[in-house]
XYZ file of C-alpha atoms in Angstrom:
241
model
C 10.329 -7.505 17.156
C 8.968 -4.933 14.705
C 7.121 -1.955 16.083
C 3.497 -3.043 15.866
C 2.198 0.511 15.729
C 4.024 1.076 12.450
C 2.358 -1.781 10.566
C -1.086 -1.151 9.100
C -3.242 -3.993 7.781
C -5.522 -2.512 5.120
C -8.615 -4.329 3.846
C -9.963 -3.012 0.547
C -13.690 -3.400 -0.232
C -14.089 -6.358 2.138
C -17.574 -7.871 1.925
C -17.997 -10.335 4.799
C -17.987 -8.923 8.379
C -16.928 -12.330 9.714
C -13.765 -12.151 7.599
C -12.966 -8.717 9.025
C -13.442 -10.111 12.519
C -11.103 -13.000 11.718
C -8.484 -10.535 10.501
C -8.788 -8.560 13.743
C -8.336 -11.756 15.746
C -5.212 -12.695 13.755
C -3.769 -9.222 14.250
C -4.383 -9.424 17.985
C -2.733 -12.850 18.132
C 0.491 -11.482 16.652
C 0.543 -8.150 18.498
C -0.567 -5.743 15.762
C -3.347 -3.225 16.307
C -3.703 -0.876 13.332
C -6.563 -2.013 11.084
C -7.693 0.205 8.215
C -10.602 -0.397 5.853
C -11.236 1.114 2.431
C -14.930 1.179 1.524
C -16.048 -1.886 3.521
C -19.252 -3.429 2.224
C -21.117 -2.956 5.491
C -20.795 -1.086 8.789
C -21.770 -4.237 10.684
C -18.157 -5.420 10.779
C -17.565 -3.648 14.115
C -19.797 -6.199 15.847
C -18.334 -9.284 14.112
C -18.508 -12.270 16.472
C -15.426 -13.797 14.855
C -13.208 -11.102 16.442
C -12.656 -13.142 19.602
C -10.491 -11.081 21.965
C -10.152 -8.238 19.440
C -13.299 -6.180 19.991
C -11.348 -3.028 20.818
C -9.190 -3.417 17.714
C -12.342 -3.533 15.580
C -13.788 -0.549 17.419
C -10.619 1.464 16.729
C -10.395 0.460 13.032
C -10.183 3.467 10.716
C -12.168 3.820 7.487
C -10.988 5.532 4.298
C -12.602 6.424 0.983
C -9.577 5.496 -1.139
C -6.418 3.405 -1.063
C -4.362 6.568 -1.612
C -5.707 8.067 1.619
C -5.247 4.839 3.573
C -1.542 4.482 2.679
C -0.596 8.179 2.638
C 1.644 7.988 5.745
C 3.443 4.788 4.688
C 6.840 4.595 2.995
C 6.383 0.942 1.981
C 3.118 -0.476 0.619
C 2.840 -4.208 -0.061
C -0.052 -5.702 -2.014
C -1.280 -9.295 -1.900
C -2.618 -11.473 -4.694
C -3.810 -15.069 -4.978
C -3.898 -15.203 -8.794
C -1.033 -17.223 -10.247
C -1.182 -16.003 -13.831
C -1.833 -12.336 -13.122
C 0.501 -9.875 -14.776
C 1.821 -7.538 -12.085
C 3.487 -4.134 -12.545
C 6.177 -4.908 -9.968
C 8.076 -7.668 -8.166
C 6.300 -10.622 -6.557
C 7.641 -12.167 -3.336
C 6.707 -14.965 -0.962
C 5.769 -14.019 2.635
C 9.066 -15.484 3.859
C 11.086 -13.385 1.406
C 9.049 -10.258 2.097
C 9.201 -10.449 5.902
C 12.847 -9.329 6.406
C 12.316 -6.331 4.133
C 9.146 -5.367 5.990
C 10.832 -5.764 9.399
C 13.730 -3.597 8.285
C 11.448 -0.772 7.184
C 9.278 -1.097 10.293
C 12.269 -0.236 12.444
C 11.887 3.400 11.426
C 8.853 3.996 9.198
C 5.258 2.952 8.582
C 4.381 -0.010 6.370
C 1.020 -1.045 4.899
C -0.075 -4.500 3.728
C -3.114 -4.472 1.439
C -5.658 -7.290 1.135
C -8.384 -7.050 -1.492
C -12.029 -8.042 -1.692
C -12.818 -11.725 -1.211
C -14.510 -11.723 -4.610
C -12.126 -9.741 -6.830
C -8.927 -9.134 -4.874
C -6.958 -5.935 -5.438
C -7.616 -4.036 -8.662
C -4.919 -2.762 -11.024
C -5.435 0.715 -9.581
C -5.068 -0.621 -6.009
C -1.809 -2.348 -6.956
C -0.466 0.846 -8.532
C -0.113 2.185 -4.967
C 2.105 -0.785 -3.997
C 5.883 -1.105 -4.187
C 5.659 -4.887 -4.662
C 3.301 -7.783 -4.021
C 3.147 -10.970 -1.952
C 1.594 -14.308 -2.893
C 1.161 -17.189 -0.476
C 2.101 -20.438 -2.257
C -0.743 -22.961 -2.036
C -1.395 -26.332 -3.647
C -3.722 -26.169 -6.646
C -5.875 -23.150 -7.432
C -7.637 -22.886 -4.065
C -6.795 -19.623 -2.314
C -6.771 -19.086 1.452
C -9.558 -17.147 3.116
C -8.869 -13.599 4.237
C -8.253 -14.298 7.921
C -5.836 -17.128 7.117
C -3.924 -15.035 4.593
C -3.460 -12.184 7.059
C -2.350 -14.623 9.773
C 0.305 -16.193 7.517
C 1.736 -12.812 6.517
C 1.836 -11.497 10.095
C 3.374 -14.705 11.407
C 6.258 -14.394 8.953
C 6.865 -10.808 10.073
C 7.112 -11.692 13.776
C 8.764 -15.110 13.323
C 12.304 -13.704 13.548
C 12.144 -11.660 16.728
C 15.665 -10.249 16.426
C 15.555 -6.472 16.203
C 15.905 -5.225 12.671
C 18.600 -2.570 12.131
C 17.317 0.951 11.624
C 17.539 2.096 8.010
C 19.674 5.182 7.451
C 17.374 6.406 4.681
C 13.985 7.899 5.453
C 12.070 6.905 2.341
C 9.364 9.113 0.878
C 5.865 8.382 2.114
C 3.084 7.512 -0.282
C 1.578 10.973 0.209
C 4.842 12.607 -0.873
C 5.085 10.362 -3.920
C 1.482 11.168 -4.822
C 2.271 14.911 -4.778
C 5.288 14.358 -7.030
C 3.231 12.135 -9.339
C 0.427 14.709 -9.591
C 2.753 17.486 -10.767
C 4.722 15.146 -13.031
C 1.570 13.735 -14.623
C 0.144 17.202 -15.277
C 3.367 18.174 -17.059
C 3.201 15.004 -19.162
C -0.398 15.753 -20.038
C 0.349 19.366 -20.957
C 3.281 18.275 -23.124
C 1.064 15.916 -25.122
C 2.974 12.832 -23.973
C -0.181 11.392 -22.381
C -3.124 10.746 -24.671
C -6.672 11.184 -23.290
C -7.638 7.548 -23.879
C -4.590 6.221 -22.016
C -4.608 8.586 -19.021
C -5.552 6.009 -16.328
C -2.961 3.505 -17.537
C -0.276 6.181 -17.907
C -0.960 7.457 -14.398
C -0.605 3.944 -12.964
C 2.670 3.423 -14.852
C 4.030 6.696 -13.482
C 3.068 5.642 -9.949
C 4.800 2.292 -10.440
C 7.938 4.017 -11.727
C 8.193 6.366 -8.755
C 7.763 3.513 -6.286
C 10.436 1.406 -7.956
C 12.895 4.285 -7.619
C 12.607 4.134 -3.795
C 13.490 7.807 -3.341
C 14.103 9.430 0.034
C 11.994 12.138 1.665
C 14.636 14.749 0.833
C 14.821 13.609 -2.793
C 11.027 13.699 -3.071
C 10.951 17.289 -1.815
C 13.732 18.280 -4.198
C 12.062 16.572 -7.153
C 8.755 18.223 -6.305
C 10.487 21.619 -6.265
C 12.131 20.955 -9.634
C 8.844 19.934 -11.224
C 7.037 22.962 -9.813
C 9.737 25.227 -11.234
C 9.362 23.601 -14.650
C 5.583 23.959 -14.450
C 5.922 27.630 -13.467
C 8.367 28.326 -16.296
C 6.101 26.689 -18.856
C 3.176 28.725 -17.586
C 5.192 31.949 -17.551
C 6.445 31.335 -21.081
C 2.869 30.717 -22.219
C 1.687 33.990 -20.675
C 4.417 35.988 -22.422
C 3.595 34.343 -25.741
């Protein structure tokens, strides 16, 4: 059984309080208790009547201003999408295929699963914080509602209750990768590689690249040190000139 405290269900810009309550109920059903919300549409979600048996979980839910803040302590971030023809910047998996990978990481580190707004889903910027995405296969073009989607994903994670082996590698958290990306992106901008009109897209591509590399905490620290040294040298050379 994965460690429930290490899995964080994150709802991004959720509009309907009843959907948030349904998510809390699904989480409680499967033994998970860490709910995070990024810019929920209304504060009224904490009194949602649909959270049968999960009132305390809703009360303890944490709110964040950005996806980056909400996933900062996680070493694996999984996005969800219902759109079949959407072009994604990374791999797409089914819940069944994703579950063993999530369980394995949960044995030692924190994992986040992101669910987007009922109306628009996750944006391109939201997905740039994810290592890969999950899509629940459904018949036709009708997507599942938010509570159902969360329940399906959580069920797959707990379905195989055999203990997952602990990973030997401690992967870099999202916060560490963001620090590396910030220094790296500034160097790219200073070098002229990044053009002003393409900055947002270039920043997302850099984020995607770093996540695909799956670097360890030690490697992230070393890479950050290397980039800082390069930045310092460039600055020092500029001062002497």
